[in-house]
Amino acid sequence: MSDSHHTIEALFDEARTFPPPPELASRAIVQSDEIYAEAEADLEGYWARQAERVVWRERWSQVLDWSKAPFAKWFVGAKLNVTESCLDRHLANHADRVAYYWEGEPGDRKILTYGELHTEVCRLANALASLGVEKGDRVAIYMGMVPEMPIALLACARLGAPHSVVFGGFSAESLADRINDASAKVLITCDGAWRGGAVVPLKDMADDALTRTPSIEHVVVVRRTGSDVSMTSGRDVWYDQIVPDQPAQRPATECDSEDLLYLLYTSGTTAKPKGIVHSCGGYLVGAAASHSMVFDLHEEEDIYWCTADIGWVTGHSYVVYGPLANGATSVIYEGGPSFPDKDRFWDIVERYGVTLFYTAPTSIRTFMKWGESHLEKHDLSSLRLLGTVGEPINPEAWMWYRKNVGGDRCPIVDTWWQTETGGLMISPLPGVTTTKPGSATVPLPGISADVVDEEGRSVPLGQGGYLVITKPWPSMLRGIYGDDDRFVETYWRRFSKPEENRWVYFAGDGAKRDHDGYYWLLGRVDDVMNVSGHRISTLEVESALVDHPAVAEAAVVGRDDPVTGQAIAAFVTLRGDRVGDEMLIAELRDHVAGKIGKIARPASIVFTDELPKTRSGKIMRRLLRDISEQRKLGDVTTLANEAVVQEIAERAKSMHRADG
Ligand code: WTA
């Protein structure tokens, strides 16, 4: 666990509290805290009531089947197609309501009503079907944030074909690995994507990946940047050549509640990313219910903007499925926050009259760094609720967000959850929960969490430990694609007692509860780093480094960083008499970017003759973290090569001086 809990410890008992604003509370979607007790008293009854939000073709025979735990079935035997909840049902009464206000980075704009979105989704679904996509086939999506991206997810869902979205910042190699793990049949991509005034060459990178993805039969390419790209005849087709002439209707394919809706790969404690499996029924119930209650969505009035990229789970649940199921009007912005200027976000908030705004702590800290003048240029009075997600938010950033973005009047919902949980788990309900800066507050109704010690015993209030979820929930992951053993091993082995039929989900996060029972998230307790809210495995970066011919051994840690939360610090030993210099540092950083993606590029690389290891040969990451954060070195008594540590510390220090 990182050092951050020292600050939190000092803060959490005296934290300031912010009760729900009366105007919001008096007409909130959830106005009474009785909902917690109701859910507690009858968990399945509670989720069955929440399931009424979704359009079902056939109802379930059983709410939850946990007999094969930890493999869950929710809404057993029920039939649906999620796009009927997200699209068709809105046509009768509000086909003209805006689903998405889309704004491109260069300033171009597009509006998609629910009626238009329905048509576009049907057209693409027909086009995909003409390329041979059938129910159950996996479709990979590697795109920028263009209107065709949510359309692509929904078109797959329309056909019952699971999508696997790969974030546009990942490298060709990462894309190829994910396509191959899922044996995807079709890839949907763009010629390029706008980011910070430059073009990300998505099709070129896809072409590189496609040299080693035998399962791909066709590639659909959206024209966005007009970049010159190569098209392989027979395999590649332009979106604008096959989609517009398709029929505007496409019957939705009936799916079972437990059919696969999508795969989304995420980093774990090994070098190989895991394909997290989400199914149709339970996932949509969880996403829709949490979106409505936590964001207090009044769908006829609110303008909702979640700034996440659809390449991440936040975009899946809170740009696409949750908001559309609830009939929300959302903003999607394609590009970077500083293009053309550092007030781009606030300009968007003002022009669209955004009322509900959801972003990441790392963005908030960036805005803090840029200063208030960029906000002062704009009228932000439309905002009535703010949210954060992705990493612990430090109380200073929380207070700054409240004051400068929220005008001291908007409640903040700090939402803790994961790719694996599918939906929000620990979060305030803005009409009932008193918030404290830095705390995600309490588990949502129907979610049972706990903080436990090494032995899995619940720790008393005021103490810290491992965050666990003690009962199943509808939007929970159904597995790791193609690897049931790893699923059980990663999430369920550590704290479950199968012999007592007690199954406990281990989230991988540390947490403390204060004397009011509020949860304070303390960051990952495994080898997963959180850089700008992106999950990156230390092992993945280490193996990318070792893949370089100059590198003998590498150790990677996440060190505290005031803006990105953590930054990647690498320690590298070189082969033979290879000498480390600035050029090699640049080369290694590029190498990692090429293997994984730019988000995984180390912030610093220190060359060393040896890595500090225990007598049994394990790299002592804790010491390296101490060195990276320039703390007093922790316990070195089990260390085999003490002199090494001093030497590395010296080198790291001189590097920091050079940086600064
Ligand atoms: C971290 C993103 C503290 C946590 C939705 C978790 C948070 C990981 C919060 C999941 C929060 C997410 N406070 N930490 N509000 N939200 N995290 O899968 O470490 O990309 O395990 O899902 O992000 O990241 P993922």
mmCIF file with all atom_site columns, C-alpha atoms and ligand atoms in Angstrom, residues 313-314 389-392 414-420 509 521 524 530 535, ligand 1:
data_model
loop_
_atom_site.group_PDB
_atom_site.id
_atom_site.type_symbol
_atom_site.label_atom_id
_atom_site.label_alt_id
_atom_site.label_comp_id
_atom_site.label_asym_id
_atom_site.label_entity_id
_atom_site.label_seq_id
_atom_site.pdbx_PDB_ins_code
_atom_site.Cartn_x
_atom_site.Cartn_y
_atom_site.Cartn_z
_atom_site.occupancy
_atom_site.B_iso_or_equiv
_atom_site.pdbx_formal_charge
_atom_site.auth_seq_id
_atom_site.auth_comp_id
_atom_site.auth_asym_id
_atom_site.auth_atom_id
_atom_site.pdbx_PDB_model_num
ATOM   1  C CA  . VAL A 1 313 ? -15.185 0.333  -19.022 1.00 0.00 ? 313 VAL A CA  1
ATOM   2  C CA  . THR A 1 314 ? -16.370 3.764  -17.884 1.00 0.00 ? 314 THR A CA  1
ATOM   3  C CA  . VAL A 1 389 ? -13.802 7.787  -11.162 1.00 0.00 ? 389 VAL A CA  1
ATOM   4  C CA  . GLY A 1 390 ? -10.659 5.807  -11.782 1.00 0.00 ? 390 GLY A CA  1
ATOM   5  C CA  . GLU A 1 391 ? -8.390  6.381  -8.812  1.00 0.00 ? 391 GLU A CA  1
ATOM   6  C CA  . PRO A 1 392 ? -8.447  7.732  -5.302  1.00 0.00 ? 392 PRO A CA  1
ATOM   7  C CA  . ASP A 1 414 ? -16.729 9.762  -5.988  1.00 0.00 ? 414 ASP A CA  1
ATOM   8  C CA  . THR A 1 415 ? -17.475 6.387  -7.561  1.00 0.00 ? 415 THR A CA  1
ATOM   9  C CA  . TRP A 1 416 ? -15.353 3.318  -6.848  1.00 0.00 ? 416 TRP A CA  1
ATOM   10 C CA  . TRP A 1 417 ? -15.660 0.387  -9.229  1.00 0.00 ? 417 TRP A CA  1
ATOM   11 C CA  . GLN A 1 418 ? -13.696 -1.703 -11.748 1.00 0.00 ? 418 GLN A CA  1
ATOM   12 C CA  . THR A 1 419 ? -13.826 -3.220 -15.220 1.00 0.00 ? 419 THR A CA  1
ATOM   13 C CA  . GLU A 1 420 ? -14.722 -6.425 -13.421 1.00 0.00 ? 420 GLU A CA  1
ATOM   14 C CA  . ASP A 1 509 ? -7.589  -2.574 -3.601  1.00 0.00 ? 509 ASP A CA  1
ATOM   15 C CA  . LEU A 1 521 ? -9.779  3.742  -1.027  1.00 0.00 ? 521 LEU A CA  1
ATOM   16 C CA  . ARG A 1 524 ? -3.956  -1.223 -5.417  1.00 0.00 ? 524 ARG A CA  1
ATOM   17 C CA  . ASN A 1 530 ? -2.739  3.298  -11.795 1.00 0.00 ? 530 ASN A CA  1
ATOM   18 C CA  . ARG A 1 535 ? -4.528  0.168  -15.094 1.00 0.00 ? 535 ARG A CA  1
HETATM 19 C C1  . WTA B 2 .   ? -9.171  2.260  -9.093  1.00 0.00 ? 1   WTA B C1  1
HETATM 20 C C2  . WTA B 2 .   ? -12.275 1.921  -13.699 1.00 0.00 ? 1   WTA B C2  1
HETATM 21 C C3  . WTA B 2 .   ? -10.263 4.965  -5.761  1.00 0.00 ? 1   WTA B C3  1
HETATM 22 C C4  . WTA B 2 .   ? -9.113  1.046  -8.185  1.00 0.00 ? 1   WTA B C4  1
HETATM 23 C C5  . WTA B 2 .   ? -13.760 2.153  -13.380 1.00 0.00 ? 1   WTA B C5  1
HETATM 24 C C6  . WTA B 2 .   ? -9.732  -0.043 -9.035  1.00 0.00 ? 1   WTA B C6  1
HETATM 25 C C7  . WTA B 2 .   ? -10.565 3.887  -7.772  1.00 0.00 ? 1   WTA B C7  1
HETATM 26 C C8  . WTA B 2 .   ? -9.268  0.322  -10.417 1.00 0.00 ? 1   WTA B C8  1
HETATM 27 C C9  . WTA B 2 .   ? -11.794 4.550  -7.961  1.00 0.00 ? 1   WTA B C9  1
HETATM 28 C C10 . WTA B 2 .   ? -10.188 -0.151 -11.501 1.00 0.00 ? 1   WTA B C10 1
HETATM 29 C C11 . WTA B 2 .   ? -12.212 5.491  -6.958  1.00 0.00 ? 1   WTA B C11 1
HETATM 30 C C12 . WTA B 2 .   ? -11.444 3.220  -9.640  1.00 0.00 ? 1   WTA B C12 1
HETATM 31 N N1  . WTA B 2 .   ? -11.415 5.658  -5.880  1.00 0.00 ? 1   WTA B N1  1
HETATM 32 N N2  . WTA B 2 .   ? -9.817  4.087  -6.677  1.00 0.00 ? 1   WTA B N2  1
HETATM 33 N N3  . WTA B 2 .   ? -13.334 6.198  -7.070  1.00 0.00 ? 1   WTA B N3  1
HETATM 34 N N4  . WTA B 2 .   ? -12.317 4.117  -9.127  1.00 0.00 ? 1   WTA B N4  1
HETATM 35 N N5  . WTA B 2 .   ? -10.377 3.079  -8.834  1.00 0.00 ? 1   WTA B N5  1
HETATM 36 O O1  . WTA B 2 .   ? -10.797 -1.486 -14.148 1.00 0.00 ? 1   WTA B O1  1
HETATM 37 O O2  . WTA B 2 .   ? -7.766  0.747  -7.894  1.00 0.00 ? 1   WTA B O2  1
HETATM 38 O O3  . WTA B 2 .   ? -9.952  0.676  -15.168 1.00 0.00 ? 1   WTA B O3  1
HETATM 39 O O4  . WTA B 2 .   ? -9.319  -1.336 -8.668  1.00 0.00 ? 1   WTA B O4  1
HETATM 40 O O5  . WTA B 2 .   ? -12.046 0.565  -13.806 1.00 0.00 ? 1   WTA B O5  1
HETATM 41 O O6  . WTA B 2 .   ? -9.202  1.754  -10.420 1.00 0.00 ? 1   WTA B O6  1
HETATM 42 O O7  . WTA B 2 .   ? -9.779  0.323  -12.753 1.00 0.00 ? 1   WTA B O7  1
HETATM 43 P P1  . WTA B 2 .   ? -10.609 -0.017 -14.047 1.00 0.00 ? 1   WTA B P1  1
#
